[in-house]
Each structure stands twice: as C-alpha cells, then as structure tokens.
C-alpha cells in the first residue's frame, strides 16, 4: 500500500468516525455532509473523493457502527448461552450508561425514522446488519428451533424499542421503568423455553 493510499484510507476512516458520531446524535437528516466533514477536520470539497453520495456515507456508517456494536455485545457475552446470554446482552444494551451516552452507543434510536425515507442502499445496509446480528444472536442464545432467527429479531426489536423510549423519556421515572421492564421481559421470554 502506498503512502497516498494509506492517507486516503485514514481520511476515509476519519470521515466515517465523524459520521458515526453525528448519526448517533442527530440522525440522518441532522448529519449534513458539511457537518460530517467539519467533524473530520476537512472541507466539503474532499468528500466525493471518498464517497459517491451522502447516502453511500450513511450506508457505510450504519454498517460499521452496527457491526462494531453488535459484534462487541456478542463477544462480551463470551461462552454464555441461553437465558444467561440473553440477560447479559440485554443488560448491557438496556443500561443507564447506554441510554445516557447516545454518542457512544447504538445509532438505531436516532436513525430508524429517517431510514424509511432514505434510499435503498441505506435500507439494504440496515437490513444486512440486522440479519447478521440476528444470526449471531441466535447462535449466542443457543436457540436451535426453526424460529431462532425470528426470536432473535424480536429480541433486537425489544432492545431497540426499549432504548429509544427510555432515551426519549430520560430524566423521568418512566425511563428507568422501561429499561427494567424490557430487561425483565426478555429474561422471562427466554426462561420459559
């Protein structure tokens, strides 16, 4: 790899890191190309040397940030399986820390509403990452039933919904109740197998 190629890749990663932060904070609509480039310490003029469009940047950012988050959750669960794995993953995802620090966590609460209006590349990126995580989570929870993917997808939806509502109601007692209710519900759902 040449020095120029290495520099271009570092710059691309800086742009992605800035996009990841802004998408988590402001969603797709709130993360303009100008703001992303400013966050990377670059000018807008250089954007198209790295991405063909904002849509391509958003798709790449979603793939990277979701893959990093979800692979980290599964890896942290280690050798836990079944209800213990579910409890561990849900406890980490539906934590006060995750709720209170959206810039470091899951981008879904900030972007999902915008994804419906985004182009096919963004929807495809989200669908791919959700599918991959459902497969990994299904293995982690050691569910050999034919419905394991459905159960993992339902668990992901519970986690995302609980986090989204909890963030929206941060500072209220209901926010805490939501986190606990979703954690308890997930554990009960997988205990009753």
XYZ file of N, CA and C in Angstrom, residues 67-132:
198
model
N -22.127 -3.039 13.164
C -21.278 -4.231 13.241
C -20.373 -4.167 14.468
N -19.803 -3.000 14.712
C -18.929 -2.821 15.876
C -19.707 -3.017 17.180
N -20.875 -2.398 17.272
C -21.686 -2.513 18.487
C -22.096 -3.956 18.739
N -22.674 -4.590 17.728
C -23.256 -5.910 17.932
C -22.209 -6.999 18.072
N -21.121 -6.900 17.319
C -20.084 -7.920 17.492
C -19.463 -7.781 18.881
N -19.373 -6.550 19.377
C -18.868 -6.333 20.731
C -19.770 -6.928 21.791
N -21.081 -6.804 21.610
C -22.022 -7.388 22.574
C -21.912 -8.912 22.599
N -21.886 -9.512 21.421
C -21.808 -10.975 21.339
C -20.470 -11.457 21.886
N -19.389 -10.774 21.527
C -18.065 -11.173 22.028
C -17.990 -11.034 23.544
N -18.579 -9.972 24.081
C -18.544 -9.766 25.533
C -19.331 -10.850 26.269
N -20.346 -11.396 25.618
C -21.128 -12.478 26.241
C -20.279 -13.737 26.367
N -19.227 -13.814 25.563
C -18.299 -14.944 25.654
C -18.971 -16.280 25.468
N -18.778 -17.148 26.427
C -19.304 -18.515 26.334
C -20.691 -18.657 26.936
N -21.276 -17.558 27.394
C -22.634 -17.635 27.927
C -23.587 -18.073 26.829
N -24.565 -18.859 27.194
C -25.566 -19.320 26.234
C -26.932 -19.294 26.900
N -27.962 -19.373 26.072
C -29.332 -19.438 26.572
C -29.745 -18.169 27.292
N -30.521 -18.348 28.336
C -31.070 -17.206 29.068
C -29.970 -16.348 29.690
N -28.834 -16.951 30.055
C -27.730 -16.165 30.609
C -27.163 -15.216 29.553
N -27.042 -15.691 28.334
C -26.555 -14.837 27.249
C -27.549 -13.722 26.955
N -28.840 -14.067 26.905
C -29.880 -13.063 26.669
C -29.816 -11.989 27.756
N -29.756 -12.422 28.998
C -29.718 -11.474 30.112
C -28.505 -10.559 30.028
N -27.357 -11.135 29.707
C -26.133 -10.344 29.613
C -26.239 -9.288 28.515
N -26.623 -9.716 27.310
C -26.709 -8.803 26.166
C -27.740 -7.711 26.430
N -28.896 -8.094 26.935
C -29.972 -7.130 27.179
C -29.572 -6.159 28.296
N -28.930 -6.664 29.334
C -28.488 -5.804 30.430
C -27.491 -4.752 29.940
N -26.591 -5.154 29.060
C -25.600 -4.207 28.517
C -26.256 -3.182 27.604
N -27.145 -3.661 26.734
C -27.781 -2.766 25.762
C -28.780 -1.831 26.438
N -29.563 -2.363 27.353
C -30.593 -1.571 28.032
C -30.098 -1.071 29.385
N -28.930 -0.484 29.368
C -28.330 0.043 30.589
C -28.511 1.562 30.658
N -28.384 2.092 31.849
C -28.417 3.557 32.015
C -27.287 4.208 31.229
N -26.125 3.608 31.272
C -24.969 4.161 30.570
C -25.239 4.264 29.071
N -25.794 3.214 28.479
C -26.087 3.235 27.047
C -27.162 4.278 26.745
N -28.145 4.370 27.615
C -29.196 5.377 27.426
C -28.613 6.784 27.507
N -27.740 7.004 28.475
C -27.262 8.350 28.767
C -26.119 8.826 27.871
N -25.532 7.943 27.093
C -24.406 8.302 26.218
C -24.681 7.860 24.782
N -25.653 8.465 24.128
C -26.011 8.026 22.778
C -24.878 8.176 21.762
N -23.966 9.109 21.981
C -22.871 9.310 21.027
C -21.929 8.122 20.962
N -21.992 7.263 21.980
C -21.089 6.116 22.043
C -21.821 4.801 21.794
N -23.112 4.850 21.567
C -23.884 3.618 21.511
C -24.538 3.340 20.185
N -25.680 2.713 20.276
C -26.418 2.271 19.103
C -27.016 3.461 18.347
N -26.818 3.502 17.034
C -27.383 4.598 16.255
C -28.868 4.427 15.932
N -29.414 3.236 16.141
C -30.791 2.980 15.716
C -31.814 3.982 16.253
N -31.802 4.321 17.545
C -32.812 5.271 18.014
C -32.797 6.608 17.270
N -31.638 7.027 16.803
C -31.532 8.308 16.108
C -31.811 8.210 14.611
N -31.648 7.031 14.015
C -31.726 6.951 12.549
C -32.937 6.215 11.987
N -33.568 5.361 12.768
C -34.608 4.498 12.194
C -35.725 5.279 11.510
N -36.173 6.361 12.110
C -37.246 7.137 11.487
C -36.820 7.672 10.120
N -35.550 8.024 9.976
C -35.046 8.542 8.705
C -34.788 7.447 7.671
N -34.518 6.240 8.124
C -34.199 5.155 7.197
C -35.362 4.888 6.244
N -36.574 4.997 6.735
C -37.740 4.759 5.882
C -37.775 5.717 4.692
N -37.224 6.906 4.859
C -37.201 7.903 3.784
C -35.910 7.852 2.971
N -34.937 7.116 3.460
C -33.633 7.043 2.789
C -33.716 6.136 1.568
N -32.676 6.144 0.812
C -32.624 5.319 -0.376
C -32.352 3.858 -0.070
N -32.437 3.074 -1.102
C -32.248 1.626 -0.995
C -30.912 1.219 -0.381
N -29.801 1.880 -0.704
C -28.527 1.478 -0.092
C -28.545 1.553 1.437
N -29.206 2.560 1.984
C -29.272 2.708 3.437
C -30.161 1.616 4.021
N -31.320 1.395 3.422
C -32.213 0.336 3.919
C -31.556 -1.030 3.789
N -30.856 -1.260 2.681
C -30.168 -2.543 2.494
C -29.069 -2.744 3.540
N -28.332 -1.675 3.849
C -27.271 -1.774 4.864
C -27.864 -2.139 6.215
N -28.968 -1.487 6.576
C -29.601 -1.783 7.855
C -30.149 -3.211 7.867
N -30.789 -3.619 6.794
C -31.337 -4.979 6.727
C -30.231 -6.024 6.838
N -29.123 -5.800 6.166
C -27.991 -6.734 6.216
C -27.441 -6.840 7.633
N -27.211 -5.703 8.278
C -26.654 -5.721 9.627
C -27.624 -6.328 10.635
N -28.911 -6.025 10.511
C -29.895 -6.642 11.403
C -29.926 -8.155 11.211
N -29.876 -8.588 9.962
C -29.879 -10.023 9.680
C -28.653 -10.723 10.230
N -27.490 -10.112 10.030
C -26.249 -10.705 10.547
C -26.275 -10.777 12.075
